[in-house]
């Protein structure tokens, strides 16, 4: 993804402390193995739960697993509002059909925010808007009961680490906010450290954040 603008960290304008009890899902089926996979000590195809993804082969799963951060965020939102968790590769296929992923051989462009938001509204009945957001607006959306898929650099899993080389390129789900930090579910976070309800201080958030995301709201219809 290409960064837009220079999103700087900001403290929320109003006092907030809200956490939405959203179930967590990694972009790999075995959340406890994410560190080993990301560090290269374990091939994704060796994930013992790869079959739960809906992939036909371990190799298909391995190829997709590195590209499923947005799908993982959607699975979490669907579990939260609908109580359903469709298989990751089934959702990925629907996103390809909707134009949210553009596949050309072994290359994949996406997740493309606007067609993804249209797909989420049409297919799943959730309110969805692709837009540019300041950190303060992310906080406000979460405080008002919504979830936000925010575009960040993958190194947000280690917010006190080195300066990232760019902003964006990875999607995480904002599930809570306080005066001092954003709480995220990170699909490629490390177990016990930066997966569920991971705290990212506002003073660090702007180092990773590309200034845009997808705001997801409660269902507008009675059933998906």
GROMACS .gro file of C-alpha atoms in nm:
model
  224
    1UNK     CA    1   0.000   0.000   0.000
    2UNK     CA    2   0.113   0.353  -0.070
    3UNK     CA    3   0.120   0.590   0.224
    4UNK     CA    4  -0.085   0.909   0.206
    5UNK     CA    5   0.011   1.206   0.413
    6UNK     CA    6   0.201   1.225   0.734
    7UNK     CA    7  -0.021   1.093   1.012
    8UNK     CA    8   0.116   1.213   1.343
    9UNK     CA    9   0.018   1.066   1.680
   10UNK     CA   10  -0.245   1.265   1.862
   11UNK     CA   11  -0.404   1.225   2.202
   12UNK     CA   12  -0.782   1.174   2.189
   13UNK     CA   13  -0.967   1.502   2.227
   14UNK     CA   14  -1.201   1.355   2.486
   15UNK     CA   15  -1.142   1.120   2.774
   16UNK     CA   16  -1.210   0.765   2.652
   17UNK     CA   17  -1.173   0.417   2.787
   18UNK     CA   18  -1.358   0.155   2.588
   19UNK     CA   19  -1.273  -0.203   2.499
   20UNK     CA   20  -1.493  -0.413   2.271
   21UNK     CA   21  -1.488  -0.784   2.356
   22UNK     CA   22  -1.397  -0.901   2.007
   23UNK     CA   23  -1.275  -1.260   1.956
   24UNK     CA   24  -0.918  -1.282   1.824
   25UNK     CA   25  -0.803  -1.461   1.509
   26UNK     CA   26  -0.455  -1.461   1.362
   27UNK     CA   27  -0.394  -1.469   0.988
   28UNK     CA   28  -0.241  -1.812   1.045
   29UNK     CA   29  -0.465  -2.087   1.180
   30UNK     CA   30  -0.227  -2.167   1.467
   31UNK     CA   31  -0.201  -1.836   1.652
   32UNK     CA   32   0.052  -1.981   1.894
   33UNK     CA   33   0.297  -2.046   1.607
   34UNK     CA   34   0.296  -1.696   1.456
   35UNK     CA   35   0.636  -1.597   1.597
   36UNK     CA   36   0.801  -1.910   1.457
   37UNK     CA   37   0.640  -1.854   1.115
   38UNK     CA   38   0.722  -1.482   1.098
   39UNK     CA   39   1.079  -1.543   1.214
   40UNK     CA   40   1.125  -1.810   0.945
   41UNK     CA   41   1.181  -2.096   1.188
   42UNK     CA   42   0.867  -2.273   1.067
   43UNK     CA   43   0.725  -2.288   0.717
   44UNK     CA   44   0.363  -2.176   0.702
   45UNK     CA   45   0.283  -2.496   0.515
   46UNK     CA   46   0.384  -2.687   0.831
   47UNK     CA   47   0.105  -2.523   1.033
   48UNK     CA   48  -0.077  -2.831   1.167
   49UNK     CA   49  -0.414  -2.657   1.140
   50UNK     CA   50  -0.376  -2.540   0.779
   51UNK     CA   51  -0.677  -2.749   0.670
   52UNK     CA   52  -0.909  -2.535   0.883
   53UNK     CA   53  -0.840  -2.243   0.650
   54UNK     CA   54  -1.038  -2.398   0.367
   55UNK     CA   55  -0.730  -2.425   0.145
   56UNK     CA   56  -0.705  -2.725  -0.086
   57UNK     CA   57  -0.337  -2.783  -0.009
   58UNK     CA   58  -0.081  -2.679   0.249
   59UNK     CA   59   0.101  -2.489  -0.025
   60UNK     CA   60  -0.209  -2.288  -0.114
   61UNK     CA   61  -0.255  -2.208   0.252
   62UNK     CA   62   0.107  -2.101   0.290
   63UNK     CA   63   0.084  -1.862  -0.009
   64UNK     CA   64  -0.234  -1.699   0.115
   65UNK     CA   65  -0.147  -1.691   0.485
   66UNK     CA   66   0.101  -1.404   0.445
   67UNK     CA   67  -0.170  -1.198   0.271
   68UNK     CA   68  -0.468  -1.257   0.500
   69UNK     CA   69  -0.440  -0.974   0.753
   70UNK     CA   70  -0.752  -0.802   0.617
   71UNK     CA   71  -0.944  -1.129   0.602
   72UNK     CA   72  -0.845  -1.201   0.962
   73UNK     CA   73  -0.979  -0.860   1.065
   74UNK     CA   74  -1.307  -0.933   0.889
   75UNK     CA   75  -1.333  -1.275   1.056
   76UNK     CA   76  -1.295  -1.105   1.395
   77UNK     CA   77  -1.565  -0.850   1.314
   78UNK     CA   78  -1.802  -1.122   1.192
   79UNK     CA   79  -1.741  -1.326   1.506
   80UNK     CA   80  -1.812  -1.017   1.716
   81UNK     CA   81  -2.135  -0.906   1.549
   82UNK     CA   82  -2.272  -1.220   1.385
   83UNK     CA   83  -2.117  -1.501   1.590
   84UNK     CA   84  -1.982  -1.666   1.274
   85UNK     CA   85  -1.627  -1.725   1.159
   86UNK     CA   86  -1.616  -1.827   0.791
   87UNK     CA   87  -1.306  -2.008   0.667
   88UNK     CA   88  -1.028  -1.769   0.572
   89UNK     CA   89  -0.983  -1.894   0.216
   90UNK     CA   90  -1.358  -1.879   0.150
   91UNK     CA   91  -1.353  -1.510   0.244
   92UNK     CA   92  -1.038  -1.453   0.041
   93UNK     CA   93  -1.208  -1.601  -0.265
   94UNK     CA   94  -1.506  -1.374  -0.218
   95UNK     CA   95  -1.275  -1.075  -0.185
   96UNK     CA   96  -1.106  -1.167  -0.514
   97UNK     CA   97  -1.446  -1.189  -0.683
   98UNK     CA   98  -1.539  -0.850  -0.536
   99UNK     CA   99  -1.224  -0.681  -0.666
  100UNK     CA  100  -1.078  -0.627  -0.320
  101UNK     CA  101  -0.783  -0.847  -0.417
  102UNK     CA  102  -0.637  -0.842  -0.767
  103UNK     CA  103  -0.443  -1.159  -0.840
  104UNK     CA  104  -0.201  -1.200  -1.127
  105UNK     CA  105  -0.021  -1.532  -1.107
  106UNK     CA  106   0.186  -1.531  -0.790
  107UNK     CA  107   0.135  -1.160  -0.727
  108UNK     CA  108  -0.154  -1.011  -0.535
  109UNK     CA  109  -0.262  -0.650  -0.506
  110UNK     CA  110  -0.473  -0.560  -0.206
  111UNK     CA  111  -0.647  -0.542   0.022
  112UNK     CA  112  -0.809  -0.257  -0.177
  113UNK     CA  113  -1.017  -0.064   0.072
  114UNK     CA  114  -1.311   0.075  -0.130
  115UNK     CA  115  -1.426  -0.248  -0.301
  116UNK     CA  116  -1.365  -0.436   0.023
  117UNK     CA  117  -1.597  -0.200   0.213
  118UNK     CA  118  -1.862  -0.239  -0.059
  119UNK     CA  119  -1.829  -0.617  -0.036
  120UNK     CA  120  -1.863  -0.616   0.344
  121UNK     CA  121  -2.184  -0.410   0.328
  122UNK     CA  122  -2.335  -0.615   0.047
  123UNK     CA  123  -2.235  -0.962   0.166
  124UNK     CA  124  -2.236  -0.928   0.542
  125UNK     CA  125  -2.472  -0.640   0.619
  126UNK     CA  126  -2.221  -0.445   0.823
  127UNK     CA  127  -2.176  -0.072   0.787
  128UNK     CA  128  -1.838  -0.022   0.619
  129UNK     CA  129  -1.657   0.291   0.503
  130UNK     CA  130  -1.310   0.322   0.353
  131UNK     CA  131  -1.168   0.660   0.451
  132UNK     CA  132  -0.874   0.861   0.570
  133UNK     CA  133  -0.867   0.901   0.948
  134UNK     CA  134  -0.658   1.091   1.197
  135UNK     CA  135  -0.556   0.899   1.509
  136UNK     CA  136  -0.809   1.109   1.698
  137UNK     CA  137  -1.083   0.998   1.458
  138UNK     CA  138  -0.982   0.633   1.500
  139UNK     CA  139  -1.024   0.678   1.875
  140UNK     CA  140  -1.364   0.844   1.831
  141UNK     CA  141  -1.494   0.572   1.599
  142UNK     CA  142  -1.397   0.302   1.848
  143UNK     CA  143  -1.545   0.499   2.138
  144UNK     CA  144  -1.873   0.525   1.944
  145UNK     CA  145  -1.904   0.146   1.914
  146UNK     CA  146  -1.734   0.073   1.585
  147UNK     CA  147  -1.425  -0.127   1.491
  148UNK     CA  148  -1.158   0.013   1.261
  149UNK     CA  149  -0.925  -0.178   1.031
  150UNK     CA  150  -0.623   0.051   1.025
  151UNK     CA  151  -0.334   0.042   0.778
  152UNK     CA  152  -0.005   0.015   0.969
  153UNK     CA  153   0.345  -0.120   0.922
  154UNK     CA  154   0.377  -0.485   1.033
  155UNK     CA  155   0.643  -0.393   1.288
  156UNK     CA  156   0.367  -0.246   1.504
  157UNK     CA  157   0.385  -0.583   1.677
  158UNK     CA  158   0.695  -0.437   1.847
  159UNK     CA  159   0.598  -0.071   1.908
  160UNK     CA  160   0.918   0.005   2.102
  161UNK     CA  161   1.143  -0.139   1.833
  162UNK     CA  162   1.333   0.034   1.549
  163UNK     CA  163   1.173   0.301   1.334
  164UNK     CA  164   0.979   0.133   1.048
  165UNK     CA  165   1.097   0.200   0.694
  166UNK     CA  166   0.747   0.312   0.587
  167UNK     CA  167   0.391   0.339   0.713
  168UNK     CA  168   0.117   0.100   0.609
  169UNK     CA  169   0.125  -0.237   0.434
  170UNK     CA  170  -0.058  -0.435   0.705
  171UNK     CA  171  -0.407  -0.426   0.856
  172UNK     CA  172  -0.492  -0.457   1.225
  173UNK     CA  173  -0.827  -0.420   1.399
  174UNK     CA  174  -0.872  -0.139   1.650
  175UNK     CA  175  -1.090  -0.280   1.928
  176UNK     CA  176  -1.036  -0.036   2.214
  177UNK     CA  177  -0.905   0.306   2.305
  178UNK     CA  178  -0.787   0.491   2.613
  179UNK     CA  179  -0.642   0.836   2.665
  180UNK     CA  180  -0.293   0.694   2.627
  181UNK     CA  181  -0.317   0.401   2.387
  182UNK     CA  182  -0.502   0.227   2.106
  183UNK     CA  183  -0.587  -0.139   2.165
  184UNK     CA  184  -0.557  -0.361   1.861
  185UNK     CA  185  -0.605  -0.720   1.752
  186UNK     CA  186  -0.300  -0.782   1.534
  187UNK     CA  187  -0.335  -1.076   1.291
  188UNK     CA  188   0.044  -1.117   1.278
  189UNK     CA  189   0.113  -1.030   1.641
  190UNK     CA  190   0.324  -1.253   1.864
  191UNK     CA  191   0.149  -1.480   2.116
  192UNK     CA  192   0.149  -1.348   2.469
  193UNK     CA  193   0.289  -1.015   2.351
  194UNK     CA  194   0.109  -0.838   2.067
  195UNK     CA  195  -0.187  -1.040   1.942
  196UNK     CA  196  -0.513  -0.973   2.128
  197UNK     CA  197  -0.586  -0.636   2.291
  198UNK     CA  198  -0.229  -0.527   2.221
  199UNK     CA  199  -0.160  -0.181   2.358
  200UNK     CA  200   0.000   0.070   2.119
  201UNK     CA  201   0.072   0.407   2.283
  202UNK     CA  202  -0.064   0.705   2.090
  203UNK     CA  203   0.284   0.858   2.100
  204UNK     CA  204   0.411   0.555   1.900
  205UNK     CA  205   0.111   0.490   1.676
  206UNK     CA  206   0.193   0.756   1.417
  207UNK     CA  207   0.525   0.587   1.336
  208UNK     CA  208   0.335   0.295   1.183
  209UNK     CA  209   0.001   0.439   1.074
  210UNK     CA  210  -0.064   0.528   0.709
  211UNK     CA  211  -0.357   0.758   0.788
  212UNK     CA  212  -0.637   0.546   0.643
  213UNK     CA  213  -0.856   0.251   0.724
  214UNK     CA  214  -1.195   0.087   0.703
  215UNK     CA  215  -1.457   0.170   0.966
  216UNK     CA  216  -1.686  -0.122   1.044
  217UNK     CA  217  -2.018  -0.072   1.218
  218UNK     CA  218  -2.292  -0.294   1.360
  219UNK     CA  219  -2.521  -0.490   1.127
  220UNK     CA  220  -2.780  -0.296   0.930
  221UNK     CA  221  -2.994  -0.604   0.860
  222UNK     CA  222  -3.124  -0.894   1.068
  223UNK     CA  223  -2.903  -1.172   0.929
  224UNK     CA  224  -2.606  -1.215   0.692
   0.00000   0.00000   0.00000
